[in-house]
PDB file of C-alpha atoms in Angstrom:
ATOM      1  CA  MET A 291      -7.071  31.598 -12.801  1.00 41.00           C
ATOM      2  CA  MET A 292      -7.493  28.683 -10.363  1.00 49.00           C
ATOM      3  CA  ALA A 293     -10.057  30.085  -8.001  1.00 52.00           C
ATOM      4  CA  GLY A 294     -11.898  33.337  -8.277  1.00 58.00           C
ATOM      5  CA  VAL A 295     -14.686  35.330  -6.835  1.00 54.00           C
ATOM      6  CA  THR A 296     -17.318  37.404  -8.618  1.00 54.00           C
ATOM      7  CA  THR A 297     -19.487  39.353  -6.245  1.00 53.00           C
ATOM      8  CA  ALA A 298     -23.161  38.776  -6.999  1.00 57.00           C
ATOM      9  CA  ASP A 299     -24.675  40.712  -4.130  1.00 71.00           C
ATOM     10  CA  ASP A 300     -23.908  41.810  -0.613  1.00 82.00           C
ATOM     11  CA  PHE A 301     -24.474  38.329   0.791  1.00 91.00           C
ATOM     12  CA  SER A 302     -23.232  35.759  -1.627  1.00 93.00           C
ATOM     13  CA  SER A 303     -20.596  35.320  -4.391  1.00 89.00           C
ATOM     14  CA  GLU A 304     -20.153  33.042  -7.330  1.00 92.00           C
ATOM     15  CA  LEU A 305     -16.967  31.244  -6.522  1.00 90.00           C
ATOM     16  CA  THR A 306     -14.631  28.952  -8.453  1.00 93.00           C
ATOM     17  CA  LEU A 307     -12.713  26.423  -6.349  1.00 95.00           C
ATOM     18  CA  VAL A 308     -10.177  23.971  -7.588  1.00 95.00           C
ATOM     19  CA  VAL A 309     -10.481  20.926  -5.340  1.00 96.00           C
ATOM     20  CA  ASN A 310      -8.473  17.729  -5.979  1.00 95.00           C
ATOM     21  CA  GLY A 311      -7.715  18.994  -9.495  1.00 93.00           C
ATOM     22  CA  ALA A 312     -11.324  19.573 -10.461  1.00 95.00           C
ATOM     23  CA  VAL A 313     -12.837  23.024 -11.067  1.00 95.00           C
ATOM     24  CA  HIS A 314     -16.104  23.741  -9.240  1.00 95.00           C
ATOM     25  CA  ARG A 315     -18.215  26.877  -9.654  1.00 94.00           C
ATOM     26  CA  LEU A 316     -20.542  27.573  -6.714  1.00 94.00           C
ATOM     27  CA  ARG A 317     -22.692  30.370  -5.415  1.00 95.00           C
ATOM     28  CA  LEU A 318     -21.979  30.640  -1.678  1.00 95.00           C
ATOM     29  CA  ASP A 319     -22.918  32.868   1.210  1.00 95.00           C
ATOM     30  CA  HIS A 320     -19.803  34.969   2.104  1.00 94.00           C
ATOM     31  CA  ARG A 321     -19.782  33.378   5.546  1.00 96.00           C
ATOM     32  CA  THR A 322     -19.473  29.768   4.234  1.00 97.00           C
ATOM     33  CA  THR A 323     -16.358  28.094   5.507  1.00 98.00           C
ATOM     34  CA  LEU A 324     -14.197  25.992   3.231  1.00 98.00           C
ATOM     35  CA  LEU A 325     -15.215  22.953   5.331  1.00 98.00           C
ATOM     36  CA  ASP A 326     -18.952  23.536   4.703  1.00 98.00           C
ATOM     37  CA  ALA A 327     -18.286  24.173   0.972  1.00 97.00           C
ATOM     38  CA  LEU A 328     -16.392  20.882   0.708  1.00 98.00           C
ATOM     39  CA  ARG A 329     -18.897  18.798   2.685  1.00 98.00           C
ATOM     40  CA  GLU A 330     -22.300  20.391   2.020  1.00 97.00           C
ATOM     41  CA  HIS A 331     -21.867  21.824  -1.502  1.00 97.00           C
ATOM     42  CA  LEU A 332     -19.343  19.457  -3.160  1.00 97.00           C
ATOM     43  CA  GLY A 333     -20.210  16.262  -1.292  1.00 98.00           C
ATOM     44  CA  LEU A 334     -16.649  15.657  -0.222  1.00 98.00           C
ATOM     45  CA  THR A 335     -17.310  14.209   3.212  1.00 97.00           C
ATOM     46  CA  GLY A 336     -13.867  12.825   3.915  1.00 97.00           C
ATOM     47  CA  THR A 337     -12.965  16.079   5.625  1.00 97.00           C
ATOM     48  CA  LYS A 338     -14.629  15.977   9.031  1.00 97.00           C
ATOM     49  CA  LYS A 339     -16.252  18.631  11.226  1.00 96.00           C
ATOM     50  CA  GLY A 340     -15.070  18.057  14.740  1.00 94.00           C
ATOM     51  CA  CYS A 341     -14.959  21.055  17.001  1.00 94.00           C
ATOM     52  CA  ASP A 342     -15.693  23.728  14.395  1.00 95.00           C
ATOM     53  CA  HIS A 343     -13.235  26.025  16.293  1.00 96.00           C
ATOM     54  CA  GLY A 344      -9.855  24.944  14.766  1.00 94.00           C
ATOM     55  CA  GLN A 345      -8.822  23.071  17.874  1.00 96.00           C
ATOM     56  CA  CYS A 346      -9.026  19.414  16.842  1.00 97.00           C
ATOM     57  CA  GLY A 347      -7.606  19.219  13.314  1.00 97.00           C
ATOM     58  CA  ALA A 348     -10.273  16.894  11.925  1.00 97.00           C
ATOM     59  CA  CYS A 349     -10.949  19.374   9.186  1.00 98.00           C
ATOM     60  CA  THR A 350      -7.340  19.727   8.015  1.00 98.00           C
ATOM     61  CA  VAL A 351      -6.938  20.040   4.231  1.00 98.00           C
ATOM     62  CA  LEU A 352      -3.965  21.102   2.061  1.00 97.00           C
ATOM     63  CA  ILE A 353      -3.762  24.421   0.322  1.00 96.00           C
ATOM     64  CA  GLY A 354      -1.329  25.036  -2.461  1.00 88.00           C
ATOM     65  CA  GLY A 355      -0.494  22.825  -5.388  1.00 58.00           C
ATOM     66  CA  PRO A 356       2.074  20.788  -7.286  1.00 55.00           C
ATOM     67  CA  ALA A 357       3.536  23.982  -8.823  1.00 49.00           C
ATOM     68  CA  ASP A 358       4.443  25.053  -5.278  1.00 53.00           C
ATOM     69  CA  GLY A 359       6.222  21.756  -4.562  1.00 54.00           C
ATOM     70  CA  VAL A 360       5.548  19.506  -1.612  1.00 55.00           C
ATOM     71  CA  ALA A 361       6.496  22.170   0.938  1.00 56.00           C
ATOM     72  CA  GLY A 362       4.143  24.634  -0.803  1.00 66.00           C
ATOM     73  CA  ARG A 363       1.094  22.585   0.242  1.00 83.00           C
ATOM     74  CA  ARG A 364       0.374  23.909   3.689  1.00 92.00           C
ATOM     75  CA  ARG A 365      -2.175  22.528   6.079  1.00 95.00           C
ATOM     76  CA  VAL A 366      -5.123  24.585   7.114  1.00 97.00           C
ATOM     77  CA  ASN A 367      -8.118  24.068   9.394  1.00 98.00           C
ATOM     78  CA  SER A 368     -10.884  24.313   6.806  1.00 98.00           C
ATOM     79  CA  CYS A 369     -13.429  25.211   9.521  1.00 98.00           C
ATOM     80  CA  LEU A 370     -11.604  28.537  10.093  1.00 97.00           C
ATOM     81  CA  LEU A 371     -10.995  29.486   6.392  1.00 97.00           C
ATOM     82  CA  LEU A 372     -13.807  31.154   4.479  1.00 97.00           C
ATOM     83  CA  ALA A 373     -14.299  29.545   1.099  1.00 96.00           C
ATOM     84  CA  VAL A 374     -13.935  33.020  -0.618  1.00 94.00           C
ATOM     85  CA  MET A 375     -10.414  33.197   0.848  1.00 94.00           C
ATOM     86  CA  ALA A 376      -9.293  30.003  -0.990  1.00 93.00           C
ATOM     87  CA  ARG A 377      -9.018  31.732  -4.333  1.00 80.00           C
ATOM     88  CA  GLU A 378      -5.862  31.276  -6.342  1.00 73.00           C
ATOM     89  CA  ALA A 379      -5.083  28.140  -4.388  1.00 86.00           C
ATOM     90  CA  GLU A 380      -5.332  24.463  -5.114  1.00 94.00           C
ATOM     91  CA  ILE A 381      -7.168  22.571  -2.420  1.00 97.00           C
ATOM     92  CA  THR A 382      -6.462  18.887  -1.665  1.00 96.00           C
ATOM     93  CA  THR A 383      -8.629  16.878   0.598  1.00 97.00           C
ATOM     94  CA  ILE A 384      -8.144  13.229   1.753  1.00 97.00           C
ATOM     95  CA  GLU A 385     -10.055  12.163  -1.376  1.00 96.00           C
ATOM     96  CA  GLY A 386      -7.381  13.774  -3.571  1.00 96.00           C
ATOM     97  CA  LEU A 387      -4.354  12.140  -1.993  1.00 95.00           C
ATOM     98  CA  ALA A 388      -4.709   8.754  -3.582  1.00 94.00           C
ATOM     99  CA  ALA A 389      -3.422   8.146  -7.110  1.00 93.00           C
ATOM    100  CA  PRO A 390      -5.934   8.400  -9.949  1.00 92.00           C
ATOM    101  CA  ASP A 391      -5.779   4.618 -10.363  1.00 95.00           C
ATOM    102  CA  GLY A 392      -6.859   4.202  -6.719  1.00 93.00           C
ATOM    103  CA  GLU A 393      -3.513   3.353  -5.234  1.00 96.00           C
ATOM    104  CA  LEU A 394      -3.341   4.773  -1.707  1.00 97.00           C
ATOM    105  CA  HIS A 395      -0.992   7.560  -0.868  1.00 96.00           C
ATOM    106  CA  PRO A 396       2.012   6.181   1.164  1.00 96.00           C
ATOM    107  CA  LEU A 397       0.592   7.756   4.404  1.00 97.00           C
ATOM    108  CA  GLN A 398      -2.834   6.294   3.801  1.00 97.00           C
ATOM    109  CA  ALA A 399      -1.263   2.848   3.300  1.00 97.00           C
ATOM    110  CA  ALA A 400       0.910   3.248   6.376  1.00 98.00           C
ATOM    111  CA  PHE A 401      -2.020   4.236   8.534  1.00 97.00           C
ATOM    112  CA  VAL A 402      -3.874   1.080   7.490  1.00 97.00           C
ATOM    113  CA  GLU A 403      -0.776  -1.097   8.008  1.00 97.00           C
ATOM    114  CA  HIS A 404      -0.142   0.309  11.466  1.00 97.00           C
ATOM    115  CA  ASP A 405      -3.803   0.213  12.486  1.00 96.00           C
ATOM    116  CA  ALA A 406      -3.597   4.035  13.028  1.00 96.00           C
ATOM    117  CA  VAL A 407      -7.226   4.524  12.092  1.00 92.00           C
ATOM    118  CA  GLN A 408      -9.236   3.299  15.122  1.00 89.00           C
ATOM    119  CA  CYS A 409     -12.649   4.881  14.701  1.00 92.00           C
ATOM    120  CA  GLY A 410     -11.419   6.794  11.674  1.00 92.00           C
ATOM    121  CA  TYR A 411     -12.974  10.173  12.398  1.00 95.00           C
ATOM    122  CA  CYS A 412      -9.648  12.053  12.842  1.00 96.00           C
ATOM    123  CA  THR A 413      -7.826  10.008  10.152  1.00 97.00           C
ATOM    124  CA  PRO A 414      -8.386  12.316   7.164  1.00 97.00           C
ATOM    125  CA  GLY A 415      -7.127  15.308   9.028  1.00 98.00           C
ATOM    126  CA  GLN A 416      -4.166  13.360  10.542  1.00 98.00           C
ATOM    127  CA  ILE A 417      -3.136  12.168   7.047  1.00 98.00           C
ATOM    128  CA  CYS A 418      -3.415  15.575   5.458  1.00 97.00           C
ATOM    129  CA  SER A 419      -1.481  17.163   8.306  1.00 97.00           C
ATOM    130  CA  ALA A 420       1.165  14.482   8.083  1.00 97.00           C
ATOM    131  CA  THR A 421       1.533  15.067   4.308  1.00 96.00           C
ATOM    132  CA  ALA A 422       2.217  18.720   4.895  1.00 95.00           C
ATOM    133  CA  MET A 423       4.451  17.915   7.847  1.00 95.00           C
ATOM    134  CA  LEU A 424       6.703  15.727   5.617  1.00 94.00           C
ATOM    135  CA  GLY A 425       6.956  18.615   3.152  1.00 92.00           C
ATOM    136  CA  GLU A 426       7.833  21.026   5.911  1.00 91.00           C
ATOM    137  CA  ALA A 427      10.626  18.716   7.209  1.00 92.00           C
ATOM    138  CA  THR A 428      11.947  18.121   3.676  1.00 90.00           C
ATOM    139  CA  ALA A 429      12.167  21.882   3.221  1.00 89.00           C
ATOM    140  CA  GLY A 430      14.070  22.174   6.479  1.00 90.00           C
ATOM    141  CA  TRP A 431      11.410  24.073   8.459  1.00 91.00           C
ATOM    142  CA  PRO A 432      12.170  23.643  12.189  1.00 93.00           C
ATOM    143  CA  SER A 433       9.603  23.127  14.900  1.00 93.00           C
ATOM    144  CA  ALA A 434       9.656  23.870  18.623  1.00 92.00           C
ATOM    145  CA  ALA A 435      11.014  20.324  19.134  1.00 92.00           C
ATOM    146  CA  SER A 436      13.805  20.540  16.482  1.00 92.00           C
ATOM    147  CA  ALA A 437      17.256  20.012  17.840  1.00 89.00           C
ATOM    148  CA  SER A 438      18.649  22.763  15.542  1.00 88.00           C
ATOM    149  CA  VAL A 439      16.989  25.544  13.569  1.00 89.00           C
ATOM    150  CA  THR A 440      19.786  25.415  10.905  1.00 89.00           C
ATOM    151  CA  GLY A 441      20.632  21.738  10.728  1.00 83.00           C
ATOM    152  CA  PRO A 442      18.765  18.811   9.090  1.00 88.00           C
ATOM    153  CA  ILE A 443      15.358  17.901  10.475  1.00 91.00           C
ATOM    154  CA  VAL A 444      15.207  14.494  12.118  1.00 92.00           C
ATOM    155  CA  LEU A 445      11.632  13.152  12.260  1.00 94.00           C
ATOM    156  CA  ASP A 446      11.980  11.163  15.443  1.00 95.00           C
ATOM    157  CA  PRO A 447       8.911  10.487  17.633  1.00 96.00           C
ATOM    158  CA  PRO A 448       9.175  13.704  19.739  1.00 96.00           C
ATOM    159  CA  GLU A 449       9.589  15.727  16.550  1.00 96.00           C
ATOM    160  CA  ILE A 450       6.561  14.072  14.925  1.00 97.00           C
ATOM    161  CA  ARG A 451       4.397  14.464  18.066  1.00 97.00           C
ATOM    162  CA  GLU A 452       5.238  18.245  18.124  1.00 96.00           C
ATOM    163  CA  ARG A 453       4.464  18.736  14.484  1.00 96.00           C
ATOM    164  CA  MET A 454       1.198  16.779  14.718  1.00 97.00           C
ATOM    165  CA  SER A 455       0.059  18.438  18.006  1.00 96.00           C
ATOM    166  CA  GLY A 456      -2.778  20.298  16.206  1.00 95.00           C
ATOM    167  CA  ASN A 457      -4.449  17.035  15.381  1.00 96.00           C
ATOM    168  CA  LEU A 458      -6.336  15.213  18.113  1.00 96.00           C
ATOM    169  CA  CYS A 459      -7.341  11.553  18.285  1.00 95.00           C
ATOM    170  CA  ARG A 460     -10.087  10.839  20.721  1.00 93.00           C
ATOM    171  CA  CYS A 461      -9.392   7.092  20.523  1.00 93.00           C
ATOM    172  CA  GLY A 462      -5.786   7.537  21.601  1.00 92.00           C
ATOM    173  CA  ALA A 463      -4.199   5.941  18.567  1.00 95.00           C
ATOM    174  CA  TYR A 464      -1.174   8.292  18.843  1.00 96.00           C
ATOM    175  CA  VAL A 465       1.424   5.526  19.150  1.00 97.00           C
ATOM    176  CA  ASN A 466       0.238   3.890  15.888  1.00 97.00           C
ATOM    177  CA  ILE A 467      -0.118   7.287  14.165  1.00 98.00           C
ATOM    178  CA  VAL A 468       3.487   8.194  15.031  1.00 98.00           C
ATOM    179  CA  ALA A 469       4.684   4.758  13.856  1.00 98.00           C
ATOM    180  CA  ALA A 470       2.901   5.137  10.552  1.00 98.00           C
ATOM    181  CA  ILE A 471       4.401   8.576   9.930  1.00 98.00           C
ATOM    182  CA  THR A 472       7.845   7.408  11.005  1.00 97.00           C
ATOM    183  CA  ASP A 473       7.769   4.606   8.398  1.00 96.00           C
ATOM    184  CA  VAL A 474       6.825   6.978   5.591  1.00 97.00           C
ATOM    185  CA  ALA A 475       9.312   9.618   6.768  1.00 95.00           C
ATOM    186  CA  ARG A 476      12.161   7.081   6.534  1.00 92.00           C
ATOM    187  CA  GLU A 477      11.318   6.601   2.889  1.00 87.00           C
ATOM    188  CA  ALA A 478      10.652  10.200   2.158  1.00 78.00           C
ATOM    189  CA  LEU A 479      13.679  11.889   3.732  1.00 72.00           C
TER     190      LEU A 479
END
């Protein structure tokens, strides 16, 4: 069992979460969001709290795991997901994308190379969202900007902008963010 809940009382549960491959057992109020569990209870502060309403994407994490394949890791706004709802899922945060030896994930490296980080506040959510987006495109999932719903997905700038539209950058680094994702997409697809 990857993540489970044992009800302790009417207000809290003992919860097991698998985050970045590590198993964590916590007692949490039922109303605790996944974002607050990650930041306040596990000390994983890479995931940011922006709007706390699911509108900015700063809190984006990946749900699913390697067994599901790349497309199986879907992006979620962790500020909208209760921690108790994350059972039976593997959670990946920005801290879990790099290789165990510290080598950056290709998207992390591309964001640095293209200066797509600016202030850096939205960067973890942008990178997690872009990671899932590449999986979606590889699996052939169309978007509103896709030229065809049955043909191959072409990750050109309009397609990338549409797929990343749930992630805001207050600094306006969109041109560099799209360039970073484009470089990685060329290698991945």
